[in-house]
PDB file of C-alpha atoms and ligand atoms in Angstrom:
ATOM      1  CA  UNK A   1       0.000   0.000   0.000  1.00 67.00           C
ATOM      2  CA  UNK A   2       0.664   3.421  -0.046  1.00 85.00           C
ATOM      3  CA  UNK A   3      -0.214   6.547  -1.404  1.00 93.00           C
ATOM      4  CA  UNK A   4       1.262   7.365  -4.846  1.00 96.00           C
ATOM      5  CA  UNK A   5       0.978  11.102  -6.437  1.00 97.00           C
ATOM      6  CA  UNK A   6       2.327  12.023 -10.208  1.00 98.00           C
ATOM      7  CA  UNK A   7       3.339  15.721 -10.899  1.00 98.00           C
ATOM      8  CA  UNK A   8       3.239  16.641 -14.265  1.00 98.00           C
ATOM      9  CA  UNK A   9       4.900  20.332 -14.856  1.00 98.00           C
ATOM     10  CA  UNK A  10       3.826  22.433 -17.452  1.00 98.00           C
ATOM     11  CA  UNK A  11       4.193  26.208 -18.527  1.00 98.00           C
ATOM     12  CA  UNK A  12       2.562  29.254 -20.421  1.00 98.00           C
ATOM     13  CA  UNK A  13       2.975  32.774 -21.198  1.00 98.00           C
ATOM     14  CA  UNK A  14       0.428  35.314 -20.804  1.00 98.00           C
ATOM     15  CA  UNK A  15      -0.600  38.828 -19.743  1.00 97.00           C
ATOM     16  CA  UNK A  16      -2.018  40.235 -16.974  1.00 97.00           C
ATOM     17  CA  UNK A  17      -2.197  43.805 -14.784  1.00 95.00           C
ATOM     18  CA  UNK A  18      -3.160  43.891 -11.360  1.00 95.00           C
ATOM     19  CA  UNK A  19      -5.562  45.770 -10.111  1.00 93.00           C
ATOM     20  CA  UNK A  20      -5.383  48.270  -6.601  1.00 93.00           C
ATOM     21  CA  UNK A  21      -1.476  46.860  -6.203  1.00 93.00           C
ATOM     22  CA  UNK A  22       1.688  49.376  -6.290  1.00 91.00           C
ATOM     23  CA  UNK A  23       4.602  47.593  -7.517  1.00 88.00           C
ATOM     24  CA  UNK A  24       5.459  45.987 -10.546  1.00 83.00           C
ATOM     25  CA  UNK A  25       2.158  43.747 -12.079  1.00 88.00           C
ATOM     26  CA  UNK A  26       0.041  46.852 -12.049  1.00 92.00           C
ATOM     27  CA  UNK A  27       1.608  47.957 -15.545  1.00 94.00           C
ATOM     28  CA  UNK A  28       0.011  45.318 -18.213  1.00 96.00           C
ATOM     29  CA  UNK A  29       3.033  42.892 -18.882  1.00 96.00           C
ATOM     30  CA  UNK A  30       4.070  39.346 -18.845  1.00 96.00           C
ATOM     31  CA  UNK A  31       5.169  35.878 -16.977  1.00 97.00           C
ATOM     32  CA  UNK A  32       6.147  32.623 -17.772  1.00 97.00           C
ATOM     33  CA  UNK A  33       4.010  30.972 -15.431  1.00 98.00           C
ATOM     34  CA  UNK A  34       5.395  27.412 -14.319  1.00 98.00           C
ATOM     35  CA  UNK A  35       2.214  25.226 -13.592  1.00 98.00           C
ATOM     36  CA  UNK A  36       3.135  21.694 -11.037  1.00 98.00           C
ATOM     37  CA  UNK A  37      -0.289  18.915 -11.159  1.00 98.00           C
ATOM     38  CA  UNK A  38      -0.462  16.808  -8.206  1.00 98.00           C
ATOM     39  CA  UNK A  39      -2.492  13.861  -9.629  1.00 98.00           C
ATOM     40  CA  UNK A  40      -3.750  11.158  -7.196  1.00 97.00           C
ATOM     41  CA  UNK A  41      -3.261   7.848  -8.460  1.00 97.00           C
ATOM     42  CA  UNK A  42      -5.671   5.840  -7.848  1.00 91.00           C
ATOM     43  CA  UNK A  43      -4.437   2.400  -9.044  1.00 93.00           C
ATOM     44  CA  UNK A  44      -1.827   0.762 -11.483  1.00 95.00           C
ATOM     45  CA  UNK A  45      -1.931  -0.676 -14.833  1.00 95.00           C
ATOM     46  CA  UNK A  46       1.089  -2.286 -15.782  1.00 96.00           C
ATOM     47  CA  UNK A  47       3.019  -0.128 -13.042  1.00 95.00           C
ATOM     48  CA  UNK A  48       1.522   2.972 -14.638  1.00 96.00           C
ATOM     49  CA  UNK A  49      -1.146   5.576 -13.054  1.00 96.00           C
ATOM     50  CA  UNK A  50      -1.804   7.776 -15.750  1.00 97.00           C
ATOM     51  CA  UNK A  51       0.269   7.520 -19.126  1.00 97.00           C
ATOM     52  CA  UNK A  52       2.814  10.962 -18.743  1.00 98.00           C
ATOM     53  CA  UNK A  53       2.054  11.593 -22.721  1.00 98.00           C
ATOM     54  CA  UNK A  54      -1.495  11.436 -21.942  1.00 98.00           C
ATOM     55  CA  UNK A  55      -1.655  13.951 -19.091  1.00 98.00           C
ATOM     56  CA  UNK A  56       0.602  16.336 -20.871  1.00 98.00           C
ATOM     57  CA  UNK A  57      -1.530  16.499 -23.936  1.00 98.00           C
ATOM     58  CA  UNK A  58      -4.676  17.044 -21.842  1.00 98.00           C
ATOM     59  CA  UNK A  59      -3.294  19.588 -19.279  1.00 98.00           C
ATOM     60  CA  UNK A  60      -1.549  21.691 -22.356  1.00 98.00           C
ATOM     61  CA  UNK A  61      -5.282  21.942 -23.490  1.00 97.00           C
ATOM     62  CA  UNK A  62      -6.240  23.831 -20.487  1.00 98.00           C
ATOM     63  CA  UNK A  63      -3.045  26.257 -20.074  1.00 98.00           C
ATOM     64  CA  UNK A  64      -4.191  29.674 -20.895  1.00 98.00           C
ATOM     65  CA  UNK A  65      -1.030  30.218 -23.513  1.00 98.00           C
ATOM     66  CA  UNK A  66      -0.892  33.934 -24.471  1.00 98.00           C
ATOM     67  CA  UNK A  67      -3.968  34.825 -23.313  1.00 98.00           C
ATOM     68  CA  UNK A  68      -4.749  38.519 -21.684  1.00 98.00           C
ATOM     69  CA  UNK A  69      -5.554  36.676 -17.906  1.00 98.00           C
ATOM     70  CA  UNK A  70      -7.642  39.459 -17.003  1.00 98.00           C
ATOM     71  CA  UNK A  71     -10.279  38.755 -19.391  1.00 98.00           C
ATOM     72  CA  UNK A  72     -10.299  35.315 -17.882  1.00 97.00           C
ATOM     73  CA  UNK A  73     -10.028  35.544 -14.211  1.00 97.00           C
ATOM     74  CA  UNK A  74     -10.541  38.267 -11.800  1.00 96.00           C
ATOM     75  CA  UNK A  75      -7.603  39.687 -10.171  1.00 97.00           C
ATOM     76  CA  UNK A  76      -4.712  37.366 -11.507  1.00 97.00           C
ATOM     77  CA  UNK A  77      -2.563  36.830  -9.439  1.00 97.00           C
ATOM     78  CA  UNK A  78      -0.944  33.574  -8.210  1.00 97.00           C
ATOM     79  CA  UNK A  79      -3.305  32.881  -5.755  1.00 98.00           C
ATOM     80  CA  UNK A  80      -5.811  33.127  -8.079  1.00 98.00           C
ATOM     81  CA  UNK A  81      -4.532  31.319 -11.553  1.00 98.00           C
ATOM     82  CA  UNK A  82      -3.580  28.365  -8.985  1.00 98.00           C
ATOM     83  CA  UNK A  83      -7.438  28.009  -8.087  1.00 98.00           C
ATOM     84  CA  UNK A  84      -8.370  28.949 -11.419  1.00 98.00           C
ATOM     85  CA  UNK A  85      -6.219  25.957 -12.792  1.00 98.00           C
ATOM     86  CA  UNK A  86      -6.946  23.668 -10.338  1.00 98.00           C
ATOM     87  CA  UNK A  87     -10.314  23.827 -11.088  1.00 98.00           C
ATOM     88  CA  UNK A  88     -10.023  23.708 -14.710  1.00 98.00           C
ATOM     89  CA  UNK A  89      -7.761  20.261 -14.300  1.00 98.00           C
ATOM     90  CA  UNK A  90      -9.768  18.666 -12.261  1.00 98.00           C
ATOM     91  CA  UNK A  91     -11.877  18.673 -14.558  1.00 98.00           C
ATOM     92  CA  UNK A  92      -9.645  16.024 -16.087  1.00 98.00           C
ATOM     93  CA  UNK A  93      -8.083  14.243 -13.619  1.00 98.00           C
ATOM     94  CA  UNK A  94      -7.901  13.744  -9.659  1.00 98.00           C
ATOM     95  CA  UNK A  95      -5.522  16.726  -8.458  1.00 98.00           C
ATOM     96  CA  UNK A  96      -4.990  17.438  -5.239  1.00 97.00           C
ATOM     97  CA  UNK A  97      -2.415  20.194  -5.847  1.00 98.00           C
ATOM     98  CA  UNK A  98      -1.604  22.861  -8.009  1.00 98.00           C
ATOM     99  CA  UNK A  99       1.697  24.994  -7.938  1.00 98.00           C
ATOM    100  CA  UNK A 100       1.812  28.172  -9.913  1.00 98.00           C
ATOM    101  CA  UNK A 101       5.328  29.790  -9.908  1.00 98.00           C
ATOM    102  CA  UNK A 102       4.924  33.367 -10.894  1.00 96.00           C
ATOM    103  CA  UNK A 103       9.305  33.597 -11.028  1.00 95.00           C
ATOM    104  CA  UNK A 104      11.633  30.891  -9.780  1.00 95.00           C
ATOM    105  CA  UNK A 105      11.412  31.953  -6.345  1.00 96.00           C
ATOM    106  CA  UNK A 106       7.610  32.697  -5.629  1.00 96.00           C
ATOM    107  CA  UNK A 107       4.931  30.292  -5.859  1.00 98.00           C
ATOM    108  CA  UNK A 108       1.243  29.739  -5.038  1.00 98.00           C
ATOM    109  CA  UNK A 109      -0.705  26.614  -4.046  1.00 98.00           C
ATOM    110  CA  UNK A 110      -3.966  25.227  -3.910  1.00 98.00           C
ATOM    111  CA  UNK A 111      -5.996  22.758  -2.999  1.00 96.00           C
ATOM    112  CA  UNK A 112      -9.420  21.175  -2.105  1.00 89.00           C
TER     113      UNK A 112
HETATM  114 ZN1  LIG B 201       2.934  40.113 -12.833  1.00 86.66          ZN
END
């Protein structure tokens, strides 16, 4: 037994402003957003949860790529594209995280 996880990590590049914030994402500009899926895996098949290939083809679907973020969801910031995406891939599959790295050093993460 045990309790196995896969995390699939994906990015895109898009635009966003924030709004009522002083500092540098209130000007409209953009990120390479680094995306991490926690997937729970439920059960084996030939040693395999979910095929990698499979879950990166289906999670690239759902990556807002060059999209204005504002026109997608409210306030975008971390905090908020990490709900946004979690939502959108668990759609898909059985997440039980979602890491959205705004830079290399700073992160957000949600879960339900
Ligand atoms: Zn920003």
């Amino acid at each position: 037994m045990g309790n196995r996880q896969l995390i699939i990590k994906r990015h895109f590049d898009a635009a966003h402003k924030l709004e009522n914030y002083k500092g540098d994402c209130a000007e409209l500009h953009g990120h390479r957003w680094e995306v991490e899926f926690h997937i729970k895996v439920e059960g084996l098949d030939n040693g395999i949860g979910f095929d990698f290939t499979d879950v990166k083809n289906d999670l690239d679907q759902i990556l807002p790529d060059h999209k204005y973020l504002n026109e997608i969801i409210s306030q975008p910031t971390a905090e908020n594209i990490a709900e946004y995406m979690f939502d959108e891939a668990a759609k898909l599959y059985p997440i039980s995280k979602v890491i959205v790295w705004e830079t290399p050093e700073c992160a957000a993460t949600f879960c339900r």
